[in-house]
Amino acid sequence: MTENTKTHVILLSCGSFNPITKGHIHMFEKAREYLHKTGRFIVIGGIISPVHDSYGKPGLVSSRHRLTMCQMAVQSSDWIRVDPWECYQNTWQTTCSVLEHHRDLMKRVTGCILSNVNTPSTTPVIGQPENGNSPIYQNTANKSVAIKLWGKMSESFGKICCVRPHMERFTFVDENANLGTAMRYEEIELRILLLCGSDLLESFSIPGLWNESDMEVIVGDFGIVVVPRDGVDTERIMNHSSVLRKHKDNITVVKDEIDHPMSIVSSTKSRLALQHGDGHVVDYLSQPVIDYILQSQLYINASG
């Protein structure tokens, strides 16, 4: 398959990121590597979407802090970005609505053929990281077409924006902005896939936890990429859910024969290490994130 005939993918990960760990970034990297190895996909970008403050999870620190930590965690990446749209809504958003927002915005801004386009959502804006340096997504001649496309999209997102005053780090682009003909990529098929761990996959089998219609949209219309923790039987998990069984072809499980320590790093373990002054926290979190946590006095008490 040529690059143009392969399905271009944007990986979207939703979650608390309380705080974001090396394991979260590792999940993106492993998913991209595996999808490329299949020969059917080109991953052109990754999006981290932290949950709204009203999610109600005990110990959840302000989105202001979580967005900043996420931005620090991806500052060296040329393909993963942090999106604050979910945090800036009036209330908590379902995973389904976040996927629909990004699907609809990508359709409007890029003109790509999205294979998972059904009912448009009413979500209004997308967040774009901003700093005083050159753009995070550089469009250089020696990079692949995929990175060039992601870079071009990001450059166009930055052309027209309005700043939300309480978070100067991020700017927003009007999804209805006229970005011109340079952003038309009709020949490329683009899909937005939900990236998750096996714990989220298993949660689909818990009665009453998910709205069934949302599950149909997430798995049936979009599709998911699962990076399981070592030893988890994803086949058993999928067989326990009628929705997962029905849309099994839309679920990609990242298989790897090598055990990766980063795959078991969790935010909970990181918070406990911080509270106990455990030096192993450097194995869980990147140094800029650790520095920010200490400076802001986060997660010091058991309550947060």
Short mmCIF file of C-alpha atoms in Angstrom, two decimals:
data_model
loop_
_atom_site.label_atom_id
_atom_site.label_comp_id
_atom_site.label_asym_id
_atom_site.label_seq_id
_atom_site.Cartn_x
_atom_site.Cartn_y
_atom_site.Cartn_z
CA MET A 1 0.00 0.00 0.00
CA THR A 2 1.17 3.54 -0.73
CA GLU A 3 1.06 6.26 1.91
CA ASN A 4 -1.98 7.83 0.27
CA THR A 5 -3.95 4.57 0.22
CA LYS A 6 -3.23 3.71 3.85
CA THR A 7 -5.69 4.89 6.48
CA HIS A 8 -4.35 7.95 8.25
CA VAL A 9 -5.02 7.84 11.97
CA ILE A 10 -5.21 10.31 14.83
CA LEU A 11 -5.01 8.63 18.23
CA LEU A 12 -7.14 10.26 20.92
CA SER A 13 -6.69 9.44 24.60
CA CYS A 14 -9.18 10.63 27.21
CA GLY A 15 -8.57 10.41 30.94
CA SER A 16 -7.77 12.15 34.19
CA PHE A 17 -3.99 12.37 33.63
CA ASN A 18 -3.71 13.00 37.34
CA PRO A 19 -0.78 13.25 36.78
CA ILE A 20 0.32 12.24 33.30
CA THR A 21 2.95 9.49 33.49
CA LYS A 22 5.66 8.08 31.30
CA GLY A 23 3.28 5.15 30.83
CA HIS A 24 0.72 7.39 29.11
CA ILE A 25 3.31 8.56 26.57
CA HIS A 26 4.61 5.01 26.19
CA MET A 27 1.08 3.92 25.26
CA PHE A 28 1.00 6.39 22.36
CA GLU A 29 4.42 5.32 21.13
CA LYS A 30 3.66 1.60 21.26
CA ALA A 31 0.31 2.06 19.53
CA ARG A 32 1.85 4.07 16.70
CA GLU A 33 4.67 1.57 16.26
CA TYR A 34 2.24 -1.37 16.10
CA LEU A 35 -0.19 0.32 13.71
CA HIS A 36 2.66 1.18 11.36
CA LYS A 37 3.86 -2.44 11.44
CA THR A 38 0.48 -3.66 10.21
CA GLY A 39 1.13 -1.85 6.94
CA ARG A 40 -2.44 -0.54 6.85
CA PHE A 41 -2.19 2.64 8.92
CA ILE A 42 -0.17 5.83 9.20
CA VAL A 43 -0.48 7.59 12.54
CA ILE A 44 -0.27 11.30 11.80
CA GLY A 45 -0.97 12.62 15.28
CA GLY A 46 -1.91 12.00 18.87
CA ILE A 47 -4.25 14.01 21.10
CA ILE A 48 -4.35 13.99 24.90
CA SER A 49 -7.69 15.23 26.26
CA PRO A 50 -7.79 15.63 30.07
CA VAL A 51 -11.16 15.22 31.74
CA HIS A 52 -13.28 18.12 33.05
CA ASP A 53 -12.91 19.13 36.71
CA SER A 54 -16.52 18.16 37.41
CA TYR A 55 -15.77 14.50 36.70
CA GLY A 56 -15.80 14.10 40.47
CA LYS A 57 -12.90 11.70 40.90
CA PRO A 58 -11.40 11.92 44.44
CA GLY A 59 -8.05 13.68 44.46
CA LEU A 60 -8.48 15.15 40.97
CA VAL A 61 -6.42 18.34 40.83
CA SER A 62 -7.49 21.38 38.84
CA SER A 63 -7.45 21.09 35.06
CA ARG A 64 -5.15 24.10 35.07
CA HIS A 65 -2.47 21.95 36.65
CA ARG A 66 -3.25 18.81 34.66
CA LEU A 67 -3.14 20.64 31.33
CA THR A 68 0.20 22.20 32.22
CA MET A 69 1.69 18.87 33.28
CA CYS A 70 0.45 17.21 30.09
CA GLN A 71 1.97 19.97 28.00
CA MET A 72 5.29 19.49 29.78
CA ALA A 73 5.16 15.73 29.22
CA VAL A 74 4.81 16.11 25.42
CA GLN A 75 7.04 19.13 24.89
CA SER A 76 9.66 17.02 23.10
CA SER A 77 7.13 15.20 20.88
CA ASP A 78 6.52 16.27 17.30
CA TRP A 79 3.28 14.34 16.95
CA ILE A 80 1.43 14.32 20.30
CA ARG A 81 -0.39 17.44 21.50
CA VAL A 82 -2.60 18.39 24.42
CA ASP A 83 -6.15 19.61 23.81
CA PRO A 84 -7.96 21.62 26.52
CA TRP A 85 -11.39 21.67 24.85
CA GLU A 86 -12.84 19.06 27.20
CA CYS A 87 -11.63 20.95 30.27
CA TYR A 88 -13.16 24.22 29.08
CA GLN A 89 -16.71 22.99 28.63
CA ASN A 90 -19.38 23.92 31.17
CA THR A 91 -19.48 20.41 32.56
CA TRP A 92 -18.12 16.90 32.18
CA GLN A 93 -18.22 15.47 28.65
CA THR A 94 -18.71 11.85 27.67
CA THR A 95 -15.93 10.08 25.78
CA CYS A 96 -18.35 9.79 22.88
CA SER A 97 -18.90 13.57 22.69
CA VAL A 98 -15.15 14.23 22.80
CA LEU A 99 -14.57 11.86 19.89
CA GLU A 100 -17.41 13.48 17.93
CA HIS A 101 -16.01 16.95 18.56
CA HIS A 102 -12.60 16.08 17.15
CA ARG A 103 -14.08 14.11 14.26
CA ASP A 104 -16.28 17.01 13.20
CA LEU A 105 -13.55 19.58 13.59
CA MET A 106 -11.06 17.57 11.55
CA LYS A 107 -13.69 17.17 8.85
CA ARG A 108 -14.33 20.91 8.71
CA VAL A 109 -10.72 22.05 8.89
CA THR A 110 -8.94 19.47 6.72
CA GLY A 111 -11.61 18.39 4.24
CA CYS A 112 -10.33 14.82 4.68
CA ILE A 113 -12.48 11.80 3.98
CA LEU A 114 -13.33 10.62 7.48
CA SER A 115 -14.48 7.02 7.51
CA ASN A 116 -16.17 7.54 10.87
CA VAL A 117 -18.53 10.41 10.11
CA ASN A 118 -22.16 10.11 11.11
CA THR A 119 -24.24 12.65 13.00
CA PRO A 120 -22.35 15.93 13.49
CA SER A 121 -21.95 17.20 17.02
CA THR A 122 -22.51 20.77 18.20
CA THR A 123 -19.13 21.22 19.86
CA PRO A 124 -17.62 24.62 19.02
CA VAL A 125 -13.83 24.81 19.41
CA ILE A 126 -10.56 22.93 19.54
CA GLY A 127 -7.59 23.75 21.74
CA GLN A 128 -4.10 24.28 20.38
CA PRO A 129 -0.92 24.45 22.50
CA GLU A 130 1.01 27.68 22.19
CA ASN A 131 4.46 28.81 23.27
CA GLY A 132 6.92 31.49 22.36
CA ASN A 133 9.11 29.20 20.27
CA SER A 134 8.61 27.67 16.86
CA PRO A 135 5.56 25.42 16.37
CA ILE A 136 5.68 22.02 18.02
CA TYR A 137 4.75 20.32 14.75
CA GLN A 138 7.53 21.28 12.35
CA ASN A 139 6.93 20.73 8.64
CA THR A 140 10.46 19.91 7.47
CA ALA A 141 11.47 18.32 4.20
CA ASN A 142 13.06 15.22 5.70
CA LYS A 143 9.96 14.08 7.60
CA SER A 144 7.32 11.66 6.40
CA VAL A 145 4.15 12.71 4.63
CA ALA A 146 2.24 11.88 7.80
CA ILE A 147 4.19 14.34 9.94
CA LYS A 148 3.99 16.94 7.18
CA LEU A 149 0.20 16.62 7.11
CA TRP A 150 -0.06 16.91 10.92
CA GLY A 151 2.29 19.89 10.80
CA LYS A 152 0.27 21.62 8.11
CA MET A 153 -2.94 21.08 10.02
CA SER A 154 -1.39 22.51 13.17
CA GLU A 155 0.00 25.52 11.34
CA SER A 156 -3.45 26.29 9.97
CA PHE A 157 -5.04 25.87 13.41
CA GLY A 158 -2.81 28.67 14.60
CA LYS A 159 -3.84 31.17 11.92
CA ILE A 160 -7.11 32.25 13.51
CA CYS A 161 -7.54 31.99 17.26
CA CYS A 162 -9.09 33.58 20.29
CA VAL A 163 -7.49 33.32 23.71
CA ARG A 164 -9.33 32.13 26.79
CA PRO A 165 -8.01 34.53 29.46
CA HIS A 166 -7.73 32.05 32.34
CA MET A 167 -5.33 29.75 30.46
CA GLU A 168 -2.82 31.77 28.47
CA ARG A 169 -0.83 28.69 27.51
CA PHE A 170 -3.55 27.54 25.12
CA THR A 171 -5.28 29.21 22.20
CA PHE A 172 -8.37 28.21 20.30
CA VAL A 173 -9.36 28.13 16.66
CA ASP A 174 -12.81 28.81 15.31
CA GLU A 175 -13.92 25.58 13.62
CA ASN A 176 -15.82 27.60 11.02
CA ALA A 177 -12.77 29.66 10.05
CA ASN A 178 -11.99 29.77 6.34
CA LEU A 179 -8.52 28.26 6.10
CA GLY A 180 -8.36 28.29 2.32
CA THR A 181 -7.73 25.60 -0.28
CA ALA A 182 -4.27 24.68 1.06
CA MET A 183 -5.91 22.55 3.73
CA ARG A 184 -7.87 20.25 1.41
CA TYR A 185 -6.79 16.60 1.58
CA GLU A 186 -9.73 14.85 -0.12
CA GLU A 187 -7.56 11.93 -1.27
CA ILE A 188 -6.59 10.88 2.25
CA GLU A 189 -8.79 8.71 4.44
CA LEU A 190 -8.62 9.88 8.05
CA ARG A 191 -9.85 8.08 11.15
CA ILE A 192 -9.88 9.15 14.78
CA LEU A 193 -9.37 6.15 17.04
CA LEU A 194 -9.75 6.01 20.82
CA LEU A 195 -6.50 4.94 22.46
CA CYS A 196 -6.92 3.18 25.79
CA GLY A 197 -5.60 0.54 28.15
CA SER A 198 -7.17 -2.81 28.92
CA ASP A 199 -8.80 -1.39 32.06
CA LEU A 200 -11.05 0.87 29.96
CA LEU A 201 -11.78 -2.01 27.60
CA GLU A 202 -12.83 -4.13 30.57
CA SER A 203 -15.08 -1.36 31.87
CA PHE A 204 -17.32 -1.84 28.81
CA SER A 205 -18.42 -5.13 30.37
CA ILE A 206 -19.56 -3.54 33.65
CA PRO A 207 -23.39 -3.31 33.59
CA GLY A 208 -24.73 0.25 33.71
CA LEU A 209 -21.34 1.95 33.60
CA TRP A 210 -21.54 2.99 29.94
CA ASN A 211 -24.47 4.22 27.91
CA GLU A 212 -25.04 1.48 25.34
CA SER A 213 -25.62 3.90 22.47
CA ASP A 214 -22.33 5.63 23.34
CA MET A 215 -20.56 2.28 23.29
CA GLU A 216 -21.96 1.59 19.83
CA VAL A 217 -20.61 4.91 18.55
CA ILE A 218 -17.21 4.59 20.25
CA VAL A 219 -16.50 1.04 19.12
CA GLY A 220 -18.70 0.78 16.03
CA ASP A 221 -18.29 4.19 14.40
CA PHE A 222 -14.82 5.15 15.61
CA GLY A 223 -12.90 2.10 16.77
CA ILE A 224 -10.39 1.66 19.55
CA VAL A 225 -6.72 0.79 19.92
CA VAL A 226 -5.92 -1.09 23.12
CA VAL A 227 -2.48 -1.24 24.72
CA PRO A 228 -2.99 -3.98 27.31
CA ARG A 229 -1.03 -4.42 30.48
CA ASP A 230 1.14 -7.51 30.61
CA GLY A 231 -0.80 -10.71 31.17
CA VAL A 232 -4.26 -9.28 30.47
CA ASP A 233 -6.52 -11.56 28.42
CA THR A 234 -8.13 -9.07 26.03
CA GLU A 235 -9.87 -11.87 24.13
CA ARG A 236 -11.74 -12.89 27.28
CA ILE A 237 -12.69 -9.26 27.97
CA MET A 238 -14.10 -8.77 24.48
CA ASN A 239 -16.09 -12.00 24.65
CA HIS A 240 -17.84 -10.76 27.81
CA SER A 241 -19.39 -7.74 26.05
CA SER A 242 -21.96 -8.03 23.28
CA VAL A 243 -20.91 -4.64 21.85
CA LEU A 244 -17.24 -5.58 21.81
CA ARG A 245 -18.01 -8.93 20.19
CA LYS A 246 -20.19 -7.25 17.58
CA HIS A 247 -17.50 -4.75 16.59
CA LYS A 248 -14.45 -6.91 17.16
CA ASP A 249 -13.00 -5.92 13.79
CA ASN A 250 -12.90 -2.30 14.98
CA ILE A 251 -10.72 -3.17 17.97
CA THR A 252 -6.96 -3.26 17.50
CA VAL A 253 -5.03 -4.88 20.33
CA VAL A 254 -1.36 -3.90 20.39
CA LYS A 255 0.58 -7.14 20.69
CA ASP A 256 4.16 -7.19 21.92
CA GLU A 257 6.22 -10.16 23.02
CA ILE A 258 8.49 -7.94 25.13
CA ASP A 259 7.46 -6.91 28.64
CA HIS A 260 7.63 -3.14 29.07
CA PRO A 261 7.88 -1.72 32.61
CA MET A 262 6.25 1.53 31.45
CA SER A 263 3.03 -0.29 30.60
CA ILE A 264 2.24 -0.80 34.30
CA VAL A 265 2.99 2.74 35.44
CA SER A 266 -0.21 4.34 36.72
CA SER A 267 -1.14 7.78 38.02
CA THR A 268 -2.23 6.17 41.30
CA LYS A 269 1.19 4.60 41.80
CA SER A 270 2.81 7.94 40.96
CA ARG A 271 0.71 9.84 43.51
CA LEU A 272 1.54 7.30 46.21
CA ALA A 273 5.25 7.62 45.43
CA LEU A 274 5.00 11.40 45.73
CA GLN A 275 3.15 11.20 49.03
CA HIS A 276 5.70 8.78 50.50
CA GLY A 277 8.75 10.58 49.15
CA ASP A 278 9.64 7.50 47.11
CA GLY A 279 12.65 8.17 44.89
CA HIS A 280 11.26 5.77 42.30
CA VAL A 281 8.89 8.53 41.23
CA VAL A 282 11.54 9.41 38.62
CA ASP A 283 10.73 6.09 36.96
CA TYR A 284 7.06 7.04 36.69
CA LEU A 285 7.07 10.74 35.79
CA SER A 286 9.20 12.93 33.52
CA GLN A 287 11.45 15.42 35.30
CA PRO A 288 9.58 18.57 34.12
CA VAL A 289 6.34 17.09 35.49
CA ILE A 290 8.01 16.24 38.83
CA ASP A 291 9.44 19.75 39.09
CA TYR A 292 6.03 21.29 38.42
CA ILE A 293 4.35 19.05 41.00
CA LEU A 294 6.88 19.98 43.69
CA GLN A 295 6.71 23.67 42.81
CA SER A 296 2.90 23.65 42.96
CA GLN A 297 2.76 21.36 46.02
CA LEU A 298 0.46 18.84 44.34
CA TYR A 299 -0.36 15.33 45.58
CA ILE A 300 1.52 15.89 48.83
CA ASN A 301 -1.46 14.98 50.99
CA ALA A 302 -3.24 11.65 50.73
CA SER A 303 -6.42 13.44 49.63
CA GLY A 304 -4.84 14.76 46.43
#
